[in-house]
Tab-separated table of C-alpha atoms in Angstrom:
chain	number	residue	atom	x	y	z
Q	1	UNK	CA	-36.855	9.525	3.479
Q	2	UNK	CA	-33.889	11.375	2.006
Q	3	UNK	CA	-34.567	13.435	-1.140
Q	4	UNK	CA	-33.258	12.136	-4.448
Q	5	UNK	CA	-30.155	13.807	-5.950
Q	6	UNK	CA	-32.302	15.102	-8.833
Q	7	UNK	CA	-34.257	17.135	-6.273
Q	8	UNK	CA	-31.313	19.305	-5.250
Q	9	UNK	CA	-28.358	18.852	-7.652
Q	10	UNK	CA	-27.947	19.903	-11.297
Q	11	UNK	CA	-26.865	17.316	-13.851
Q	12	UNK	CA	-23.190	17.463	-14.839
Q	13	UNK	CA	-22.691	18.998	-18.270
Q	14	UNK	CA	-20.657	16.047	-19.573
Q	15	UNK	CA	-22.834	13.230	-18.199
Q	16	UNK	CA	-23.343	10.550	-20.817
Q	17	UNK	CA	-19.947	10.957	-22.448
Q	18	UNK	CA	-17.496	9.578	-19.901
Q	19	UNK	CA	-16.545	6.857	-17.464
Q	20	UNK	CA	-16.564	6.670	-13.677
Q	21	UNK	CA	-13.121	5.371	-12.759
Q	22	UNK	CA	-11.432	4.514	-9.487
Q	23	UNK	CA	-8.096	2.827	-8.795
Q	24	UNK	CA	-6.815	1.391	-5.518
Q	25	UNK	CA	-3.249	0.241	-4.897
Q	26	UNK	CA	-2.356	-2.094	-2.006
Q	27	UNK	CA	1.365	-2.640	-1.454
Q	28	UNK	CA	2.558	-4.938	1.326
Q	29	UNK	CA	5.910	-5.039	3.112
Q	30	UNK	CA	7.009	-6.492	6.480
Q	31	UNK	CA	4.752	-5.031	9.175
Q	32	UNK	CA	3.224	-2.483	6.832
Q	33	UNK	CA	0.751	-1.891	4.019
Q	34	UNK	CA	0.798	1.246	1.882
Q	35	UNK	CA	-2.574	1.883	0.280
Q	36	UNK	CA	-3.680	4.561	-2.171
Q	37	UNK	CA	-6.981	5.489	-3.797
Q	38	UNK	CA	-7.826	7.913	-6.588
Q	39	UNK	CA	-10.993	8.759	-8.506
Q	40	UNK	CA	-12.613	11.860	-9.955
Q	41	UNK	CA	-13.194	13.420	-6.522
Q	42	UNK	CA	-10.586	11.851	-4.221
Q	43	UNK	CA	-6.870	11.172	-3.912
Q	44	UNK	CA	-5.965	9.536	-0.606
Q	45	UNK	CA	-3.287	7.409	1.000
Q	46	UNK	CA	-3.317	5.203	4.063
Q	47	UNK	CA	-0.276	3.663	5.722
Q	48	UNK	CA	-1.178	0.824	8.053
Q	49	UNK	CA	1.357	-0.746	10.416
Q	50	UNK	CA	0.782	-4.063	12.160
Q	51	UNK	CA	2.433	-6.832	14.142
Q	52	UNK	CA	0.862	-9.637	12.141
Q	53	UNK	CA	-2.182	-9.791	14.389
Q	54	UNK	CA	-3.433	-6.299	15.169
Q	55	UNK	CA	-3.171	-2.772	13.785
Q	56	UNK	CA	-0.374	-0.897	15.559
Q	57	UNK	CA	-0.556	2.442	13.727
Q	58	UNK	CA	-2.522	4.069	10.913
Q	59	UNK	CA	-1.704	7.271	9.051
Q	60	UNK	CA	-4.120	8.966	6.656
Q	61	UNK	CA	-3.113	11.253	3.802
Q	62	UNK	CA	-5.767	13.503	2.249
Q	63	UNK	CA	-4.478	14.877	-1.053
Q	64	UNK	CA	-7.713	15.634	-2.920
Q	65	UNK	CA	-11.101	15.630	-1.207
Q	66	UNK	CA	-14.589	17.138	-1.217
Q	67	UNK	CA	-14.851	19.393	1.851
Q	68	UNK	CA	-12.344	21.464	3.786
Q	69	UNK	CA	-13.311	19.355	6.813
Q	70	UNK	CA	-12.303	15.972	5.377
Q	71	UNK	CA	-8.699	15.816	6.716
Q	72	UNK	CA	-10.112	15.924	10.245
Q	73	UNK	CA	-11.266	12.341	9.684
Q	74	UNK	CA	-7.696	11.263	10.444
Q	75	UNK	CA	-8.668	11.441	14.136
Q	76	UNK	CA	-11.545	8.904	14.273
Q	77	UNK	CA	-9.490	6.558	12.076
Q	78	UNK	CA	-7.134	6.102	15.041
Q	79	UNK	CA	-9.806	3.909	16.662
Q	80	UNK	CA	-8.547	1.126	14.368
Q	81	UNK	CA	-5.299	0.876	16.358
Q	82	UNK	CA	-5.364	-2.290	18.434
Q	83	UNK	CA	-8.111	-4.108	16.539
Q	84	UNK	CA	-7.461	-7.503	14.893
Q	85	UNK	CA	-6.424	-7.465	11.245
Q	86	UNK	CA	-8.962	-10.202	10.548
Q	87	UNK	CA	-11.936	-8.514	12.223
Q	88	UNK	CA	-15.042	-9.537	10.240
Q	89	UNK	CA	-16.190	-6.788	7.922
Q	90	UNK	CA	-19.669	-6.715	9.439
Q	91	UNK	CA	-18.083	-5.965	12.827
Q	92	UNK	CA	-15.622	-3.399	11.512
Q	93	UNK	CA	-18.390	-1.441	9.826
Q	94	UNK	CA	-20.871	-1.787	12.712
Q	95	UNK	CA	-21.965	0.727	15.367
Q	96	UNK	CA	-21.947	3.704	13.003
Q	97	UNK	CA	-18.202	3.564	12.290
Q	98	UNK	CA	-18.594	4.570	8.590
Q	99	UNK	CA	-20.592	7.653	9.601
Q	100	UNK	CA	-17.919	8.644	12.121
Q	101	UNK	CA	-15.161	8.433	9.501
Q	102	UNK	CA	-14.416	9.459	5.953
Q	103	UNK	CA	-16.037	6.435	4.317
Q	104	UNK	CA	-13.451	6.340	1.517
Q	105	UNK	CA	-10.520	6.430	3.938
Q	106	UNK	CA	-12.118	3.808	6.170
Q	107	UNK	CA	-12.617	1.552	3.144
Q	108	UNK	CA	-8.970	2.033	2.207
Q	109	UNK	CA	-7.812	1.179	5.731
Q	110	UNK	CA	-10.021	-1.939	5.738
Q	111	UNK	CA	-8.495	-3.093	2.457
Q	112	UNK	CA	-5.025	-2.472	3.912
Q	113	UNK	CA	-5.939	-4.623	6.922
Q	114	UNK	CA	-6.964	-7.466	4.638
Q	115	UNK	CA	-3.875	-7.058	2.498
Q	116	UNK	CA	-1.573	-7.441	5.504
Q	117	UNK	CA	-1.943	-11.223	5.267
Q	118	UNK	CA	-0.721	-11.219	1.637
Q	119	UNK	CA	2.886	-10.388	2.457
Q	120	UNK	CA	4.808	-8.242	-0.006
Q	121	UNK	CA	2.225	-8.569	-2.794
Q	122	UNK	CA	1.070	-5.531	-4.744
Q	123	UNK	CA	-2.531	-5.457	-5.930
Q	124	UNK	CA	-4.148	-2.775	-8.039
Q	125	UNK	CA	-7.924	-2.686	-8.268
Q	126	UNK	CA	-9.360	-0.725	-11.215
Q	127	UNK	CA	-13.033	0.200	-11.618
Q	128	UNK	CA	-14.656	1.342	-14.864
Q	129	UNK	CA	-18.354	2.234	-15.174
Q	130	UNK	CA	-19.280	3.953	-18.473
Q	131	UNK	CA	-22.035	6.573	-18.287
Q	132	UNK	CA	-25.465	5.392	-19.324
Q	133	UNK	CA	-28.322	7.834	-19.902
Q	134	UNK	CA	-30.803	4.950	-20.090
Q	135	UNK	CA	-30.784	1.164	-19.858
Q	136	UNK	CA	-28.524	-1.110	-17.809
Q	137	UNK	CA	-25.208	0.208	-16.559
Q	138	UNK	CA	-22.165	-2.036	-16.760
Q	139	UNK	CA	-19.383	-1.891	-14.207
Q	140	UNK	CA	-16.175	-3.893	-14.113
Q	141	UNK	CA	-13.540	-4.452	-11.465
Q	142	UNK	CA	-10.074	-5.593	-12.488
Q	143	UNK	CA	-7.243	-6.776	-10.259
Q	144	UNK	CA	-3.767	-6.389	-11.729
Q	145	UNK	CA	-5.320	-6.116	-15.183
Q	146	UNK	CA	-7.654	-9.137	-15.048
Q	147	UNK	CA	-11.424	-8.607	-14.765
Q	148	UNK	CA	-12.703	-10.205	-11.545
Q	149	UNK	CA	-16.201	-8.686	-11.352
Q	150	UNK	CA	-18.519	-7.691	-14.206
Q	151	UNK	CA	-21.937	-6.339	-13.208
Q	152	UNK	CA	-25.016	-5.219	-15.075
Q	153	UNK	CA	-27.155	-2.861	-12.982
Q	154	UNK	CA	-30.578	-1.525	-13.903
Q	155	UNK	CA	-32.530	0.926	-11.758
Q	156	UNK	CA	-30.200	0.254	-8.814
Q	157	UNK	CA	-30.721	-3.517	-8.990
Q	158	UNK	CA	-28.008	-5.964	-10.009
Q	159	UNK	CA	-29.157	-7.942	-13.046
Q	160	UNK	CA	-26.026	-10.050	-13.468
Q	161	UNK	CA	-23.987	-12.032	-12.512
Q	162	UNK	CA	-26.515	-14.600	-11.363
Q	163	UNK	CA	-24.969	-14.915	-7.887
Q	164	UNK	CA	-25.873	-11.276	-7.185
Q	165	UNK	CA	-29.014	-10.860	-9.300
Q	166	UNK	CA	-31.857	-9.098	-7.547
Q	167	UNK	CA	-29.694	-7.340	-4.963
Q	168	UNK	CA	-30.046	-3.574	-4.610
Q	169	UNK	CA	-26.961	-1.356	-4.739
Q	170	UNK	CA	-28.807	1.452	-2.954
Q	171	UNK	CA	-29.171	-0.260	0.423
Q	172	UNK	CA	-28.496	-3.515	2.230
Q	173	UNK	CA	-25.896	-4.988	-0.122
Q	174	UNK	CA	-23.058	-4.926	2.417
Q	175	UNK	CA	-25.178	-6.704	5.039
Q	176	UNK	CA	-26.335	-9.317	2.519
Q	177	UNK	CA	-22.834	-9.957	1.213
Q	178	UNK	CA	-21.284	-10.347	4.649
Q	179	UNK	CA	-24.027	-12.252	6.474
Q	180	UNK	CA	-26.227	-14.074	3.962
Q	181	UNK	CA	-24.605	-14.496	0.557
Q	182	UNK	CA	-22.315	-17.428	1.354
Q	183	UNK	CA	-19.927	-16.181	-1.318
Q	184	UNK	CA	-16.156	-16.795	-1.069
Q	185	UNK	CA	-14.299	-14.302	1.087
Q	186	UNK	CA	-12.267	-12.765	-1.749
Q	187	UNK	CA	-15.371	-12.389	-3.912
Q	188	UNK	CA	-17.070	-10.504	-1.088
Q	189	UNK	CA	-14.092	-8.125	-0.987
Q	190	UNK	CA	-14.315	-7.620	-4.749
Q	191	UNK	CA	-18.053	-6.961	-4.598
Q	192	UNK	CA	-17.661	-4.392	-1.827
Q	193	UNK	CA	-14.967	-2.580	-3.814
Q	194	UNK	CA	-17.059	-2.459	-7.004
Q	195	UNK	CA	-20.150	-1.441	-5.038
Q	196	UNK	CA	-18.353	1.703	-3.873
Q	197	UNK	CA	-17.487	2.385	-7.508
Q	198	UNK	CA	-21.186	2.474	-8.321
Q	199	UNK	CA	-21.631	4.806	-5.358
Q	200	UNK	CA	-19.189	7.198	-7.054
Q	201	UNK	CA	-21.268	7.339	-10.254
Q	202	UNK	CA	-23.254	10.147	-8.646
Q	203	UNK	CA	-20.103	12.277	-8.494
Q	204	UNK	CA	-19.941	12.080	-12.296
Q	205	UNK	CA	-23.635	12.367	-12.955
Q	206	UNK	CA	-24.237	15.467	-10.862
Q	207	UNK	CA	-22.389	18.762	-10.464
Q	208	UNK	CA	-20.897	18.658	-6.978
Q	209	UNK	CA	-21.327	21.891	-4.978
Q	210	UNK	CA	-18.390	24.238	-4.530
Q	211	UNK	CA	-18.453	26.879	-1.810
Q	212	UNK	CA	-21.290	27.036	0.706
Q	213	UNK	CA	-23.486	23.947	0.516
Q	214	UNK	CA	-27.052	24.533	-0.764
Q	215	UNK	CA	-29.785	23.869	1.783
Q	216	UNK	CA	-31.282	20.933	-0.118
Q	217	UNK	CA	-27.884	19.305	-0.399
Q	218	UNK	CA	-27.192	19.762	3.323
Q	219	UNK	CA	-30.498	18.135	4.236
Q	220	UNK	CA	-29.810	15.178	1.956
Q	221	UNK	CA	-26.303	14.373	3.182
Q	222	UNK	CA	-26.371	15.301	6.876
Q	223	UNK	CA	-24.977	12.464	8.945
Q	224	UNK	CA	-23.605	10.280	6.149
Q	225	UNK	CA	-19.920	10.670	7.110
Q	226	UNK	CA	-17.402	12.668	9.148
Q	227	UNK	CA	-17.470	15.805	7.003
Q	228	UNK	CA	-21.244	15.859	6.719
Q	229	UNK	CA	-21.894	15.154	10.418
Q	230	UNK	CA	-24.719	17.201	11.925
Q	231	UNK	CA	-22.309	19.011	14.237
Q	232	UNK	CA	-20.077	20.101	11.309
Q	233	UNK	CA	-22.186	20.484	8.216
Q	234	UNK	CA	-23.127	24.124	8.847
Q	235	UNK	CA	-19.455	25.050	8.425
Q	236	UNK	CA	-18.770	22.649	5.546
Q	237	UNK	CA	-17.517	24.167	2.292
Q	238	UNK	CA	-17.275	22.348	-1.024
Q	239	UNK	CA	-13.735	22.807	-2.310
Q	240	UNK	CA	-12.980	24.129	-5.787
Q	241	UNK	CA	-10.576	22.520	-8.228
Q	242	UNK	CA	-10.741	19.044	-6.723
Q	243	UNK	CA	-12.463	17.323	-9.653
Q	244	UNK	CA	-10.607	15.311	-12.289
Q	245	UNK	CA	-11.901	13.453	-15.349
Q	246	UNK	CA	-10.086	10.176	-15.974
Q	247	UNK	CA	-12.562	8.954	-18.604
Q	248	UNK	CA	-9.981	8.892	-21.390
Q	249	UNK	CA	-6.843	8.756	-19.231
Q	250	UNK	CA	-7.072	5.811	-16.794
Q	251	UNK	CA	-3.268	5.602	-16.787
Q	252	UNK	CA	-3.177	8.832	-14.767
Q	253	UNK	CA	-4.999	7.292	-11.831
Q	254	UNK	CA	-2.770	6.929	-8.736
Q	255	UNK	CA	-0.322	9.545	-10.051
Q	256	UNK	CA	-1.970	12.213	-7.848
Q	257	UNK	CA	-1.366	14.946	-10.418
């Protein structure tokens, strides 16, 4: 069993007074999707090229990230070249692929794959999850300004909406959504996007390490993604100056300032 974050990370000084925010832009054009993601710890881009059926090229841009190792995740992302654009999500994320990649970049590439079928449309997903010291936490996902998901979560369990009530956000939600839920395809996409927003709440709640990673932190995160892989984590360094607070300035998301 992995230790809890409270066992090895100090609480962030401003926890309880802000908002976890993330924005994702998906912009389609003939044979190409330009995707971008920004939140308090990450600013990334992904350009995906395709022939209408399969991925023909993928380029990752790491602009703001957690570890000095993260840009190296551009290499395993190349395994997406040649796979069908409509590969089921449970297959795309099978066989340890998320652990071999930067999970945020892989998510962005997956969304770009899905967006390829939407032509020249531009979609912007926006996540907002206000800090809560106690009681249920509310998280919303908007698409082009309209709220499409509105969750209440208490002690890592979704309380509402009714279609998701009782599901845990700390494990098994992706499998349930993609294999058991029976929910519409677009709603599954929305739920997976908002779920990752709740995952990012920890980056607001706790002070992320800068410099050499503390031993307790290394033990807790070893193997979760490319940068924290067992064969790399001993050389991993938490980068300074990568954090941003968009609590009061959501309009600055996706500007990469």
